[in-house]
Amino acid sequence: PHAPAHQAVVRTPRAPAPPTMATQEKIIVPRSFQLLDELERAEKGKTRMEISMGLANGDDITLTNWQCTILGPDNTGVENRIISLEIVCGPNYPREPPKCRFRSKVNLPCVSSETGDVDPRKVKVLKEWHANETIEGTLIGLRTEFLSPDNRKKAQPPDGATFP
């Protein structure tokens, strides 16, 4: 039925369609929730066996400073060594990668030979960081650095040597 020419047709606006998954904003998990989840996984032994991680100080309510270890991969200069490192999750973690520093002396191109600091531009997991990444993933990525053909045959400092 058509309205007479002198009457205006009034249409009620339709409600917009509900958002689909593609149009919804990403949910950002608060830093503390992410880190508490990572800590719980580590404490319950739900991380990969080649790595370990925990808070450097159990009283650290900010969940910032982590003491971690990597088991040296087979057929490398650090085979079966327990390599110690520190990870610092800053205020923008997990949107920004953590800072990593080896305590155990290692010879890798991505690690400062003077301080043990890891250059994030030289480690794939840190260079290509995304907010879904974890401390565990960072440790596995660092462990993988020992496995490249060039790094696998590098001479390594004696077991037990540490950075100042």
PDB file of C-alpha atoms in Angstrom:
ATOM      1  CA  PRO A   1       0.000   0.000   0.000  1.00  0.00           C
ATOM      2  CA  HIS A   2       1.284   3.393  -0.995  1.00  0.00           C
ATOM      3  CA  ALA A   3       0.769   6.516   1.066  1.00  0.00           C
ATOM      4  CA  PRO A   4      -1.010   9.390  -0.662  1.00  0.00           C
ATOM      5  CA  ALA A   5       1.432  11.864  -2.259  1.00  0.00           C
ATOM      6  CA  HIS A   6       0.759  14.538   0.374  1.00  0.00           C
ATOM      7  CA  GLN A   7       1.657  12.244   3.330  1.00  0.00           C
ATOM      8  CA  ALA A   8       5.267  11.594   4.321  1.00  0.00           C
ATOM      9  CA  VAL A   9       6.283   8.062   4.840  1.00  0.00           C
ATOM     10  CA  VAL A  10       7.780   7.644   8.295  1.00  0.00           C
ATOM     11  CA  ARG A  11      10.143   4.777   8.757  1.00  0.00           C
ATOM     12  CA  THR A  12      11.387   3.780  12.150  1.00  0.00           C
ATOM     13  CA  PRO A  13      15.135   3.263  12.149  1.00  0.00           C
ATOM     14  CA  ARG A  14      16.183  -0.347  12.469  1.00  0.00           C
ATOM     15  CA  ALA A  15      18.406  -1.306  15.339  1.00  0.00           C
ATOM     16  CA  PRO A  16      21.935  -2.015  14.164  1.00  0.00           C
ATOM     17  CA  ALA A  17      22.765  -5.676  13.799  1.00  0.00           C
ATOM     18  CA  PRO A  18      24.513  -7.142  16.818  1.00  0.00           C
ATOM     19  CA  PRO A  19      28.287  -7.051  16.436  1.00  0.00           C
ATOM     20  CA  THR A  20      29.913 -10.138  15.048  1.00  0.00           C
ATOM     21  CA  MET A  21      33.195 -11.536  16.324  1.00  0.00           C
ATOM     22  CA  ALA A  22      34.956  -9.722  13.483  1.00  0.00           C
ATOM     23  CA  THR A  23      33.707  -6.308  14.571  1.00  0.00           C
ATOM     24  CA  GLN A  24      34.047  -6.662  18.336  1.00  0.00           C
ATOM     25  CA  GLU A  25      37.025  -5.093  20.017  1.00  0.00           C
ATOM     26  CA  LYS A  26      39.780  -7.362  21.272  1.00  0.00           C
ATOM     27  CA  ILE A  27      39.567  -8.163  24.942  1.00  0.00           C
ATOM     28  CA  ILE A  28      42.679  -6.963  26.727  1.00  0.00           C
ATOM     29  CA  VAL A  29      43.566  -9.153  29.674  1.00  0.00           C
ATOM     30  CA  PRO A  30      44.931  -7.065  32.555  1.00  0.00           C
ATOM     31  CA  ARG A  31      48.666  -7.456  33.159  1.00  0.00           C
ATOM     32  CA  SER A  32      48.225  -8.945  36.621  1.00  0.00           C
ATOM     33  CA  PHE A  33      45.749 -11.592  35.384  1.00  0.00           C
ATOM     34  CA  GLN A  34      48.145 -12.638  32.625  1.00  0.00           C
ATOM     35  CA  LEU A  35      51.121 -12.855  34.989  1.00  0.00           C
ATOM     36  CA  LEU A  36      49.171 -14.661  37.720  1.00  0.00           C
ATOM     37  CA  ASP A  37      48.110 -17.227  35.128  1.00  0.00           C
ATOM     38  CA  GLU A  38      51.724 -17.674  34.004  1.00  0.00           C
ATOM     39  CA  LEU A  39      52.896 -18.025  37.619  1.00  0.00           C
ATOM     40  CA  GLU A  40      50.208 -20.598  38.382  1.00  0.00           C
ATOM     41  CA  ARG A  41      51.141 -22.652  35.300  1.00  0.00           C
ATOM     42  CA  ALA A  42      54.803 -22.597  36.362  1.00  0.00           C
ATOM     43  CA  GLU A  43      54.064 -23.517  39.980  1.00  0.00           C
ATOM     44  CA  LYS A  44      51.881 -26.440  38.898  1.00  0.00           C
ATOM     45  CA  GLY A  45      54.551 -27.739  36.517  1.00  0.00           C
ATOM     46  CA  LYS A  46      52.480 -27.039  33.409  1.00  0.00           C
ATOM     47  CA  THR A  47      55.327 -25.459  31.436  1.00  0.00           C
ATOM     48  CA  ARG A  48      57.727 -27.188  29.060  1.00  0.00           C
ATOM     49  CA  MET A  49      60.272 -29.355  30.853  1.00  0.00           C
ATOM     50  CA  GLU A  50      63.264 -27.559  29.299  1.00  0.00           C
ATOM     51  CA  ILE A  51      62.497 -24.349  31.186  1.00  0.00           C
ATOM     52  CA  SER A  52      61.525 -23.193  34.665  1.00  0.00           C
ATOM     53  CA  MET A  53      60.319 -19.848  35.935  1.00  0.00           C
ATOM     54  CA  GLY A  54      59.093 -18.188  39.086  1.00  0.00           C
ATOM     55  CA  LEU A  55      59.101 -14.885  40.889  1.00  0.00           C
ATOM     56  CA  ALA A  56      62.562 -13.745  41.959  1.00  0.00           C
ATOM     57  CA  ASN A  57      60.970 -12.587  45.227  1.00  0.00           C
ATOM     58  CA  GLY A  58      57.810 -14.281  46.476  1.00  0.00           C
ATOM     59  CA  ASP A  59      56.669 -10.966  47.977  1.00  0.00           C
ATOM     60  CA  ASP A  60      56.702  -9.201  44.581  1.00  0.00           C
ATOM     61  CA  ILE A  61      53.021  -8.270  44.337  1.00  0.00           C
ATOM     62  CA  THR A  62      53.720  -6.446  41.061  1.00  0.00           C
ATOM     63  CA  LEU A  63      54.844  -9.757  39.468  1.00  0.00           C
ATOM     64  CA  THR A  64      57.691  -7.879  37.778  1.00  0.00           C
ATOM     65  CA  ASN A  65      60.949  -9.757  38.420  1.00  0.00           C
ATOM     66  CA  TRP A  66      61.259 -13.397  37.402  1.00  0.00           C
ATOM     67  CA  GLN A  67      64.082 -15.886  37.948  1.00  0.00           C
ATOM     68  CA  CYS A  68      64.199 -18.413  35.118  1.00  0.00           C
ATOM     69  CA  THR A  69      66.261 -21.318  33.861  1.00  0.00           C
ATOM     70  CA  ILE A  70      66.757 -22.955  30.498  1.00  0.00           C
ATOM     71  CA  LEU A  71      68.153 -26.456  30.081  1.00  0.00           C
ATOM     72  CA  GLY A  72      70.901 -26.302  27.462  1.00  0.00           C
ATOM     73  CA  PRO A  73      69.858 -28.139  24.278  1.00  0.00           C
ATOM     74  CA  ASP A  74      71.558 -31.356  23.160  1.00  0.00           C
ATOM     75  CA  ASN A  75      74.465 -31.128  20.720  1.00  0.00           C
ATOM     76  CA  THR A  76      75.303 -27.519  21.633  1.00  0.00           C
ATOM     77  CA  GLY A  77      78.087 -25.945  23.690  1.00  0.00           C
ATOM     78  CA  VAL A  78      75.640 -25.674  26.619  1.00  0.00           C
ATOM     79  CA  GLU A  79      74.267 -29.229  26.433  1.00  0.00           C
ATOM     80  CA  ASN A  80      72.629 -30.249  29.736  1.00  0.00           C
ATOM     81  CA  ARG A  81      73.699 -27.041  31.509  1.00  0.00           C
ATOM     82  CA  ILE A  82      71.220 -25.177  33.632  1.00  0.00           C
ATOM     83  CA  ILE A  83      71.345 -21.636  32.278  1.00  0.00           C
ATOM     84  CA  SER A  84      70.062 -18.942  34.619  1.00  0.00           C
ATOM     85  CA  LEU A  85      68.432 -15.709  33.503  1.00  0.00           C
ATOM     86  CA  GLU A  86      66.265 -12.874  34.752  1.00  0.00           C
ATOM     87  CA  ILE A  87      63.141 -11.594  33.072  1.00  0.00           C
ATOM     88  CA  VAL A  88      61.551  -8.259  33.926  1.00  0.00           C
ATOM     89  CA  CYS A  89      57.921  -7.743  32.941  1.00  0.00           C
ATOM     90  CA  GLY A  90      57.432  -3.996  32.746  1.00  0.00           C
ATOM     91  CA  PRO A  91      54.173  -2.093  33.313  1.00  0.00           C
ATOM     92  CA  ASN A  92      53.080  -2.595  29.672  1.00  0.00           C
ATOM     93  CA  TYR A  93      53.576  -6.374  29.621  1.00  0.00           C
ATOM     94  CA  PRO A  94      52.125  -8.311  27.761  1.00  0.00           C
ATOM     95  CA  ARG A  95      51.564  -5.561  25.182  1.00  0.00           C
ATOM     96  CA  GLU A  96      55.347  -5.038  25.231  1.00  0.00           C
ATOM     97  CA  PRO A  97      57.958  -7.785  25.539  1.00  0.00           C
ATOM     98  CA  PRO A  98      59.817  -8.384  28.786  1.00  0.00           C
ATOM     99  CA  LYS A  99      63.462  -7.451  29.270  1.00  0.00           C
ATOM    100  CA  CYS A 100      65.732 -10.489  29.455  1.00  0.00           C
ATOM    101  CA  ARG A 101      69.180 -10.818  30.985  1.00  0.00           C
ATOM    102  CA  PHE A 102      71.303 -13.938  31.233  1.00  0.00           C
ATOM    103  CA  ARG A 103      72.979 -14.518  34.601  1.00  0.00           C
ATOM    104  CA  SER A 104      74.876 -17.546  33.295  1.00  0.00           C
ATOM    105  CA  LYS A 105      77.553 -16.508  30.847  1.00  0.00           C
ATOM    106  CA  VAL A 106      76.651 -17.561  27.296  1.00  0.00           C
ATOM    107  CA  ASN A 107      78.110 -16.779  23.895  1.00  0.00           C
ATOM    108  CA  LEU A 108      75.244 -15.766  21.586  1.00  0.00           C
ATOM    109  CA  PRO A 109      75.023 -12.864  19.108  1.00  0.00           C
ATOM    110  CA  CYS A 110      71.814 -11.641  20.777  1.00  0.00           C
ATOM    111  CA  VAL A 111      73.436 -11.425  24.250  1.00  0.00           C
ATOM    112  CA  SER A 112      75.761  -8.636  25.416  1.00  0.00           C
ATOM    113  CA  SER A 113      79.133 -10.202  26.231  1.00  0.00           C
ATOM    114  CA  GLU A 114      79.571  -7.643  29.035  1.00  0.00           C
ATOM    115  CA  THR A 115      76.180  -7.536  30.780  1.00  0.00           C
ATOM    116  CA  GLY A 116      74.190 -10.588  29.639  1.00  0.00           C
ATOM    117  CA  ASP A 117      71.375  -8.312  28.389  1.00  0.00           C
ATOM    118  CA  VAL A 118      69.400  -9.745  25.476  1.00  0.00           C
ATOM    119  CA  ASP A 119      68.982  -7.506  22.418  1.00  0.00           C
ATOM    120  CA  PRO A 120      65.275  -7.863  21.552  1.00  0.00           C
ATOM    121  CA  ARG A 121      65.949  -6.902  17.922  1.00  0.00           C
ATOM    122  CA  LYS A 122      68.019 -10.090  17.508  1.00  0.00           C
ATOM    123  CA  VAL A 123      65.598 -12.637  18.987  1.00  0.00           C
ATOM    124  CA  LYS A 124      62.605 -13.645  16.870  1.00  0.00           C
ATOM    125  CA  VAL A 125      60.137 -14.077  19.757  1.00  0.00           C
ATOM    126  CA  LEU A 126      60.946 -10.587  21.106  1.00  0.00           C
ATOM    127  CA  LYS A 127      61.273  -8.872  17.721  1.00  0.00           C
ATOM    128  CA  GLU A 128      57.885 -10.235  16.565  1.00  0.00           C
ATOM    129  CA  TRP A 129      56.227  -9.826  19.975  1.00  0.00           C
ATOM    130  CA  HIS A 130      52.442  -9.935  20.299  1.00  0.00           C
ATOM    131  CA  ALA A 131      50.262  -9.631  23.387  1.00  0.00           C
ATOM    132  CA  ASN A 132      49.429 -13.365  23.402  1.00  0.00           C
ATOM    133  CA  GLU A 133      53.076 -14.268  23.958  1.00  0.00           C
ATOM    134  CA  THR A 134      54.271 -15.447  27.388  1.00  0.00           C
ATOM    135  CA  ILE A 135      57.370 -15.739  29.551  1.00  0.00           C
ATOM    136  CA  GLU A 136      57.416 -19.457  28.738  1.00  0.00           C
ATOM    137  CA  GLY A 137      57.367 -18.679  25.012  1.00  0.00           C
ATOM    138  CA  THR A 138      60.170 -16.171  25.540  1.00  0.00           C
ATOM    139  CA  LEU A 139      62.302 -18.786  27.305  1.00  0.00           C
ATOM    140  CA  ILE A 140      61.660 -21.371  24.579  1.00  0.00           C
ATOM    141  CA  GLY A 141      62.557 -18.729  21.972  1.00  0.00           C
ATOM    142  CA  LEU A 142      65.806 -17.930  23.776  1.00  0.00           C
ATOM    143  CA  ARG A 143      66.633 -21.643  24.084  1.00  0.00           C
ATOM    144  CA  THR A 144      66.094 -21.994  20.338  1.00  0.00           C
ATOM    145  CA  GLU A 145      68.857 -19.416  19.740  1.00  0.00           C
ATOM    146  CA  PHE A 146      71.413 -22.062  20.757  1.00  0.00           C
ATOM    147  CA  LEU A 147      70.141 -24.397  18.026  1.00  0.00           C
ATOM    148  CA  SER A 148      70.886 -22.318  14.907  1.00  0.00           C
ATOM    149  CA  PRO A 149      73.709 -23.835  12.827  1.00  0.00           C
ATOM    150  CA  ASP A 150      76.062 -20.920  13.622  1.00  0.00           C
ATOM    151  CA  ASN A 151      75.281 -20.835  17.355  1.00  0.00           C
ATOM    152  CA  ARG A 152      75.247 -24.623  17.830  1.00  0.00           C
ATOM    153  CA  LYS A 153      79.024 -24.825  17.279  1.00  0.00           C
ATOM    154  CA  LYS A 154      80.015 -21.633  19.149  1.00  0.00           C
ATOM    155  CA  ALA A 155      82.461 -22.096  21.989  1.00  0.00           C
ATOM    156  CA  GLN A 156      80.738 -21.338  25.286  1.00  0.00           C
ATOM    157  CA  PRO A 157      82.141 -19.993  28.561  1.00  0.00           C
ATOM    158  CA  PRO A 158      82.837 -22.618  31.245  1.00  0.00           C
ATOM    159  CA  ASP A 159      79.831 -24.005  33.090  1.00  0.00           C
ATOM    160  CA  GLY A 160      79.165 -21.914  36.191  1.00  0.00           C
ATOM    161  CA  ALA A 161      80.578 -18.647  34.762  1.00  0.00           C
ATOM    162  CA  THR A 162      78.250 -15.703  35.365  1.00  0.00           C
ATOM    163  CA  PHE A 163      77.834 -12.128  34.222  1.00  0.00           C
ATOM    164  CA  PRO A 164      78.656  -9.442  36.823  1.00  0.00           C
TER     165      PRO A 164
END
